[in-house]
Amino acid sequence: MPRFDPPVSAVAPDQRILAAIRALPRGQVASYGTIARRAGLPGRARLVARLLARNEDPGLPWHRVLRADGRIAFPPDSDGFREQCRRLQAEGVPVQRGRVRLPAAEDDLDAALWRPC
């Protein structure tokens, strides 16, 4: 029997965001905006942040999602900040002064055209 996958637009935005977060491989990070774009919701980075703020799934790799500038969104002296740093470092992601180097945007036309050879 053929498999039927509903169109992306038929899947709830929250579920699309969670799927995009779960798809982040161990040791890789992405910004809230990148997650929103991958979920088919460009410009909805704040929706991603709100969803993560109320997340109760202990298996969700929330720690792999960062601000657009690579900074951890928690205040530096908070438990959340320390936990995110610990989890990222355990996956081999270098964290320096609360910041992680984000990968070059795969879908950024300027980055693709002007990347040094």
PDB file of C-alpha atoms in Angstrom:
ATOM      1  CA  MET A   1       0.000   0.000   0.000  1.00  0.00           C
ATOM      2  CA  PRO A   2       1.432   3.436  -0.907  1.00  0.00           C
ATOM      3  CA  ARG A   3       2.444   5.707   1.931  1.00  0.00           C
ATOM      4  CA  PHE A   4       0.609   8.978   2.361  1.00  0.00           C
ATOM      5  CA  ASP A   5       2.438  11.900   3.923  1.00  0.00           C
ATOM      6  CA  PRO A   6       0.295  14.955   4.625  1.00  0.00           C
ATOM      7  CA  PRO A   7       1.489  18.189   3.019  1.00  0.00           C
ATOM      8  CA  VAL A   8       3.849  20.183   5.235  1.00  0.00           C
ATOM      9  CA  SER A   9       1.224  22.900   5.629  1.00  0.00           C
ATOM     10  CA  ALA A  10      -1.155  20.319   7.190  1.00  0.00           C
ATOM     11  CA  VAL A  11       1.289  19.556  10.015  1.00  0.00           C
ATOM     12  CA  ALA A  12       0.964  21.847  13.043  1.00  0.00           C
ATOM     13  CA  PRO A  13       3.715  24.496  13.274  1.00  0.00           C
ATOM     14  CA  ASP A  14       4.769  23.269  16.723  1.00  0.00           C
ATOM     15  CA  GLN A  15       5.268  19.754  15.383  1.00  0.00           C
ATOM     16  CA  ARG A  16       7.286  21.047  12.422  1.00  0.00           C
ATOM     17  CA  ILE A  17       9.538  23.034  14.761  1.00  0.00           C
ATOM     18  CA  LEU A  18      10.048  20.085  17.095  1.00  0.00           C
ATOM     19  CA  ALA A  19      10.895  17.865  14.121  1.00  0.00           C
ATOM     20  CA  ALA A  20      13.482  20.396  12.898  1.00  0.00           C
ATOM     21  CA  ILE A  21      15.089  20.503  16.355  1.00  0.00           C
ATOM     22  CA  ARG A  22      15.127  16.706  16.640  1.00  0.00           C
ATOM     23  CA  ALA A  23      16.812  16.528  13.221  1.00  0.00           C
ATOM     24  CA  LEU A  24      19.876  18.458  14.477  1.00  0.00           C
ATOM     25  CA  PRO A  25      22.688  15.892  14.703  1.00  0.00           C
ATOM     26  CA  ARG A  26      24.735  15.496  17.855  1.00  0.00           C
ATOM     27  CA  GLY A  27      27.546  18.069  17.937  1.00  0.00           C
ATOM     28  CA  GLN A  28      25.818  20.491  15.557  1.00  0.00           C
ATOM     29  CA  VAL A  29      23.977  23.710  16.365  1.00  0.00           C
ATOM     30  CA  ALA A  30      21.541  26.044  14.621  1.00  0.00           C
ATOM     31  CA  SER A  31      19.943  29.391  15.360  1.00  0.00           C
ATOM     32  CA  TYR A  32      16.292  29.885  16.251  1.00  0.00           C
ATOM     33  CA  GLY A  33      15.799  31.462  12.823  1.00  0.00           C
ATOM     34  CA  THR A  34      17.390  28.527  10.999  1.00  0.00           C
ATOM     35  CA  ILE A  35      15.109  26.119  12.857  1.00  0.00           C
ATOM     36  CA  ALA A  36      12.103  28.230  11.869  1.00  0.00           C
ATOM     37  CA  ARG A  37      13.158  28.214   8.195  1.00  0.00           C
ATOM     38  CA  ARG A  38      13.750  24.455   8.244  1.00  0.00           C
ATOM     39  CA  ALA A  39      10.257  24.039   9.700  1.00  0.00           C
ATOM     40  CA  GLY A  40       8.829  26.070   6.810  1.00  0.00           C
ATOM     41  CA  LEU A  41       8.183  29.090   9.024  1.00  0.00           C
ATOM     42  CA  PRO A  42      10.653  31.786   7.940  1.00  0.00           C
ATOM     43  CA  GLY A  43      10.708  34.807  10.203  1.00  0.00           C
ATOM     44  CA  ARG A  44       9.256  32.908  13.153  1.00  0.00           C
ATOM     45  CA  ALA A  45      12.367  32.596  15.352  1.00  0.00           C
ATOM     46  CA  ARG A  46      10.429  33.890  18.363  1.00  0.00           C
ATOM     47  CA  LEU A  47       7.897  31.094  17.924  1.00  0.00           C
ATOM     48  CA  VAL A  48      10.782  28.617  18.158  1.00  0.00           C
ATOM     49  CA  ALA A  49      12.002  30.323  21.345  1.00  0.00           C
ATOM     50  CA  ARG A  50       8.531  30.280  22.918  1.00  0.00           C
ATOM     51  CA  LEU A  51       8.081  26.611  22.085  1.00  0.00           C
ATOM     52  CA  LEU A  52      11.439  25.740  23.628  1.00  0.00           C
ATOM     53  CA  ALA A  53      10.654  27.794  26.739  1.00  0.00           C
ATOM     54  CA  ARG A  54       7.630  25.624  27.480  1.00  0.00           C
ATOM     55  CA  ASN A  55       9.172  22.322  26.372  1.00  0.00           C
ATOM     56  CA  GLU A  56       8.884  19.445  28.825  1.00  0.00           C
ATOM     57  CA  ASP A  57      10.365  16.680  26.650  1.00  0.00           C
ATOM     58  CA  PRO A  58      13.671  15.644  28.271  1.00  0.00           C
ATOM     59  CA  GLY A  59      14.767  13.972  25.014  1.00  0.00           C
ATOM     60  CA  LEU A  60      14.501  17.118  22.886  1.00  0.00           C
ATOM     61  CA  PRO A  61      18.007  18.435  22.028  1.00  0.00           C
ATOM     62  CA  TRP A  62      17.064  22.017  22.971  1.00  0.00           C
ATOM     63  CA  HIS A  63      20.665  22.821  23.832  1.00  0.00           C
ATOM     64  CA  ARG A  64      21.632  22.781  20.134  1.00  0.00           C
ATOM     65  CA  VAL A  65      19.515  25.875  19.388  1.00  0.00           C
ATOM     66  CA  LEU A  66      21.166  29.281  19.876  1.00  0.00           C
ATOM     67  CA  ARG A  67      20.668  32.958  19.148  1.00  0.00           C
ATOM     68  CA  ALA A  68      21.519  34.214  15.656  1.00  0.00           C
ATOM     69  CA  ASP A  69      24.899  35.480  16.867  1.00  0.00           C
ATOM     70  CA  GLY A  70      25.780  32.097  18.394  1.00  0.00           C
ATOM     71  CA  ARG A  71      25.171  33.186  21.974  1.00  0.00           C
ATOM     72  CA  ILE A  72      23.333  31.121  24.550  1.00  0.00           C
ATOM     73  CA  ALA A  73      20.043  32.853  25.336  1.00  0.00           C
ATOM     74  CA  PHE A  74      20.107  32.205  29.100  1.00  0.00           C
ATOM     75  CA  PRO A  75      21.671  34.754  31.461  1.00  0.00           C
ATOM     76  CA  PRO A  76      25.347  33.812  32.054  1.00  0.00           C
ATOM     77  CA  ASP A  77      24.933  33.126  35.761  1.00  0.00           C
ATOM     78  CA  SER A  78      21.829  30.915  35.406  1.00  0.00           C
ATOM     79  CA  ASP A  79      21.443  27.165  35.785  1.00  0.00           C
ATOM     80  CA  GLY A  80      20.094  26.997  32.215  1.00  0.00           C
ATOM     81  CA  PHE A  81      23.230  28.664  30.869  1.00  0.00           C
ATOM     82  CA  ARG A  82      25.501  26.235  32.722  1.00  0.00           C
ATOM     83  CA  GLU A  83      23.419  23.229  31.621  1.00  0.00           C
ATOM     84  CA  GLN A  84      23.444  24.287  27.962  1.00  0.00           C
ATOM     85  CA  CYS A  85      27.218  24.837  28.072  1.00  0.00           C
ATOM     86  CA  ARG A  86      27.716  21.428  29.690  1.00  0.00           C
ATOM     87  CA  ARG A  87      25.552  19.626  27.126  1.00  0.00           C
ATOM     88  CA  LEU A  88      27.184  21.342  24.147  1.00  0.00           C
ATOM     89  CA  GLN A  89      30.695  20.661  25.418  1.00  0.00           C
ATOM     90  CA  ALA A  90      29.769  17.012  26.071  1.00  0.00           C
ATOM     91  CA  GLU A  91      28.945  16.781  22.349  1.00  0.00           C
ATOM     92  CA  GLY A  92      32.272  18.338  21.378  1.00  0.00           C
ATOM     93  CA  VAL A  93      30.907  21.805  20.601  1.00  0.00           C
ATOM     94  CA  PRO A  94      33.369  24.493  21.765  1.00  0.00           C
ATOM     95  CA  VAL A  95      31.735  27.189  23.892  1.00  0.00           C
ATOM     96  CA  GLN A  96      33.749  30.348  24.524  1.00  0.00           C
ATOM     97  CA  ARG A  97      32.333  33.015  26.822  1.00  0.00           C
ATOM     98  CA  GLY A  98      28.804  31.764  26.200  1.00  0.00           C
ATOM     99  CA  ARG A  99      29.142  31.774  22.439  1.00  0.00           C
ATOM    100  CA  VAL A 100      29.295  29.046  19.820  1.00  0.00           C
ATOM    101  CA  ARG A 101      30.408  29.431  16.238  1.00  0.00           C
ATOM    102  CA  LEU A 102      27.360  28.789  14.062  1.00  0.00           C
ATOM    103  CA  PRO A 103      27.790  27.003  10.729  1.00  0.00           C
ATOM    104  CA  ALA A 104      27.553  29.076   7.565  1.00  0.00           C
ATOM    105  CA  ALA A 105      23.950  29.293   6.438  1.00  0.00           C
ATOM    106  CA  GLU A 106      23.376  26.614   3.825  1.00  0.00           C
ATOM    107  CA  ASP A 107      20.519  28.546   2.298  1.00  0.00           C
ATOM    108  CA  ASP A 108      22.175  31.971   2.344  1.00  0.00           C
ATOM    109  CA  LEU A 109      22.704  32.962  -1.283  1.00  0.00           C
ATOM    110  CA  ASP A 110      25.265  35.650  -0.444  1.00  0.00           C
ATOM    111  CA  ALA A 111      27.301  33.192   1.648  1.00  0.00           C
ATOM    112  CA  ALA A 112      27.226  30.645  -1.170  1.00  0.00           C
ATOM    113  CA  LEU A 113      28.216  33.179  -3.859  1.00  0.00           C
ATOM    114  CA  TRP A 114      30.876  35.045  -1.899  1.00  0.00           C
ATOM    115  CA  ARG A 115      32.446  32.212   0.085  1.00  0.00           C
ATOM    116  CA  PRO A 116      36.239  32.264  -0.323  1.00  0.00           C
ATOM    117  CA  CYS A 117      37.632  29.511  -2.536  1.00  0.00           C
TER     118      CYS A 117
END
